[in-house]
Short mmCIF file of C-alpha atoms in Angstrom, two decimals:
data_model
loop_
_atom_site.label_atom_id
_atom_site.label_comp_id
_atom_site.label_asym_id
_atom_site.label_seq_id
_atom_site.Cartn_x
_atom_site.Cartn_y
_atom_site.Cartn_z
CA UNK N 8 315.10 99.01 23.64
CA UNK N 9 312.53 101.22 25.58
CA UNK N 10 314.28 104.54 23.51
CA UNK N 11 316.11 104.97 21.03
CA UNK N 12 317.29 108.13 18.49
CA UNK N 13 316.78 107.96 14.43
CA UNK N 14 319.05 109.85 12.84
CA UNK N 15 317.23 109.96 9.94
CA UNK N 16 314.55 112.45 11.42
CA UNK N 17 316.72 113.43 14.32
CA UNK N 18 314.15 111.78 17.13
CA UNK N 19 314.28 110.00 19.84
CA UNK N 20 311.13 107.34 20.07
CA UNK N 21 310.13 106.04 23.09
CA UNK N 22 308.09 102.82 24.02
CA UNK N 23 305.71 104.21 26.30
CA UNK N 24 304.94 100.82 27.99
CA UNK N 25 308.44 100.06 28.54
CA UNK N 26 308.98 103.20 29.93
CA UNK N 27 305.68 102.99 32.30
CA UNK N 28 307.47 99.66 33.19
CA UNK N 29 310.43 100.92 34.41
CA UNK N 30 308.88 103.76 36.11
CA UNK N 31 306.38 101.46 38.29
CA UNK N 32 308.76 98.83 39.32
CA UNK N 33 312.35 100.74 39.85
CA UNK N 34 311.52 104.88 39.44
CA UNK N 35 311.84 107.94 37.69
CA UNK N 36 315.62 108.13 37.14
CA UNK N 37 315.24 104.08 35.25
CA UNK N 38 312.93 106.33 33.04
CA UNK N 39 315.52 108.96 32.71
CA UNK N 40 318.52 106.72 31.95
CA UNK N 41 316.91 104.98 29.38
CA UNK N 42 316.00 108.53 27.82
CA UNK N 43 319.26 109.68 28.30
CA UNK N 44 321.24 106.76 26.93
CA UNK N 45 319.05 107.35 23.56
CA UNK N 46 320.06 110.94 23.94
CA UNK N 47 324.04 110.26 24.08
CA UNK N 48 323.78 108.43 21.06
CA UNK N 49 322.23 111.22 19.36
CA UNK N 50 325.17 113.52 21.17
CA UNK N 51 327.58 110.87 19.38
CA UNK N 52 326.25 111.44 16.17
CA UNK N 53 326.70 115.08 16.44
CA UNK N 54 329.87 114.84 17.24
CA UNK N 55 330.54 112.60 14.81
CA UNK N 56 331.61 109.96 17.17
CA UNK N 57 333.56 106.57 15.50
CA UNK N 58 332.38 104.42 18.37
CA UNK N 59 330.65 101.36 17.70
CA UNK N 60 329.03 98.81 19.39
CA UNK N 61 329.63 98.01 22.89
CA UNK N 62 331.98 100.93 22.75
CA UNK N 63 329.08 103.20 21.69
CA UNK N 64 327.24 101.98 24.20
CA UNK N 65 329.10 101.91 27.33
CA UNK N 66 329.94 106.01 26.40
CA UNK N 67 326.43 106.04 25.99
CA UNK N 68 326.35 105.50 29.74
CA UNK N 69 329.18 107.47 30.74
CA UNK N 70 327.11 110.69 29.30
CA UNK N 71 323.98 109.90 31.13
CA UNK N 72 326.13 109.34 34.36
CA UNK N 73 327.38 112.95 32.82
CA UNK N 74 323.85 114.09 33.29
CA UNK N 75 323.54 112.66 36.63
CA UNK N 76 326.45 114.62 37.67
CA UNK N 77 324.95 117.61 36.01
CA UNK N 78 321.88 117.52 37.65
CA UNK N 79 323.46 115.88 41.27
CA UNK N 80 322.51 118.70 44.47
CA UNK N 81 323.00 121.50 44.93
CA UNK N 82 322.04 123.13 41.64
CA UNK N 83 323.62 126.57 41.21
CA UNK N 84 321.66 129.39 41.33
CA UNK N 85 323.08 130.31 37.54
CA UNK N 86 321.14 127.35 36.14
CA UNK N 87 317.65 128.15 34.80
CA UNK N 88 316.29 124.57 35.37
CA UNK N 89 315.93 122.98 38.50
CA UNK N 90 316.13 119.53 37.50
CA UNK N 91 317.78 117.66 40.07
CA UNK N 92 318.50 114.22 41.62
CA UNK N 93 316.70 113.05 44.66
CA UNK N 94 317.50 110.24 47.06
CA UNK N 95 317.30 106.82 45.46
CA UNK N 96 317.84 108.31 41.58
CA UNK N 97 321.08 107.05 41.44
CA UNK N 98 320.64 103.23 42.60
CA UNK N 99 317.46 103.50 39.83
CA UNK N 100 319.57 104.27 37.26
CA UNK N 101 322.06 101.66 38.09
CA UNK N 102 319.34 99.31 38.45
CA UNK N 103 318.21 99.78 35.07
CA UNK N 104 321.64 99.87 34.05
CA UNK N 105 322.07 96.48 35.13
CA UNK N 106 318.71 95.55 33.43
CA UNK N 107 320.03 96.59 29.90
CA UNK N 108 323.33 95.10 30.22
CA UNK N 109 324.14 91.82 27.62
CA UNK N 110 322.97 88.56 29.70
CA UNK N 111 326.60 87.12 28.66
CA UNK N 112 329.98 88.90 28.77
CA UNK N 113 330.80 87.08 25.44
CA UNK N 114 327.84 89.17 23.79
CA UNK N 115 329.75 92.28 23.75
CA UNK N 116 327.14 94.56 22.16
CA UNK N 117 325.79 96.52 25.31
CA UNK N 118 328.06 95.95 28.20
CA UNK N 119 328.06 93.34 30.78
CA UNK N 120 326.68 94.74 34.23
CA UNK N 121 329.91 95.70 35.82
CA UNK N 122 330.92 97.55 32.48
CA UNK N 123 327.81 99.52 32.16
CA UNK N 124 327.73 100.48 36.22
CA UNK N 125 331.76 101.37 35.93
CA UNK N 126 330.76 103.89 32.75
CA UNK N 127 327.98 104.96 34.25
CA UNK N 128 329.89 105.82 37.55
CA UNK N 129 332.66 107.35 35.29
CA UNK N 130 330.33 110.05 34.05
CA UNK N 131 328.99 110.72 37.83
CA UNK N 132 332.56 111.15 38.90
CA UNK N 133 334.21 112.45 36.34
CA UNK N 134 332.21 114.03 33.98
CA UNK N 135 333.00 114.43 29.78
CA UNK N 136 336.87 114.67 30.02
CA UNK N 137 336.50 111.37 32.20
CA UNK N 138 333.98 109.92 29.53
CA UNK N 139 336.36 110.84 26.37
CA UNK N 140 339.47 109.63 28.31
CA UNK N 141 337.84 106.06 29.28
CA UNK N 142 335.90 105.60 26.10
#
């Protein structure tokens, strides 16, 4: 894919054309899914997560809908950043979503579109204790 985390070195790599890609033809939150769905595998890892698969994956998108949440308006005035979500971000990261999903349901190894858009909407709504309850 356009990211993706080694465990070996703890990293996450990114293709930088893939990524340049995404941000020229959908927007800046297709960018920041596909960094965050390398992130939440690395978050697996650390919490030593059994999950494999299409499983891993589709909790990979329930903790960068997680993020979204995170970072949705308003941001309290307790958090340091000021990351936060703009209008549009959330159809771009469904979008790309959609773009990373299996191209059959039989595949089973990264979600079909409705499964990756119902994990990532999951994390948006729910947040973690949705996430670990679904997935």
């Amino acid at each position: 894919g356009a990211a993706g985390w080694c465990k070996a070195d703890n990293t996450i790599y990114w293709d930088r054309t893939a990524g340049d890609t995404a941000l020229a033809d959908i927007g800046d939150m297709a960018v920041g899914y596909l960094y965050s769905v390398a992130y939440g595998d690395a978050v697996q890892s650390v919490l030593h997560s059994r999950r494999t698969g299409e499983k891993r994956a589709l909790m990979n998108d329930c903790l960068t809908g997680t993020w979204a949440r995170y970072i949705s308006p308003p941001i309290p005035s307790t958090r340091a950043d000021q990351l936060s979500l703009s209008a549009g971000d959330l159809d771009e990261a469904i979008i790309e979503a959609i773009n990373q999903a299996d191209p059959l349901t039989a595949t089973n190894v990264h979600g079909s579109a409705f499964e990756k858009v119902h994990a990532f909407r999951v994390g948006v709504l729910g947040g973690l204790a949705a996430c670990n309850a679904s997935f």
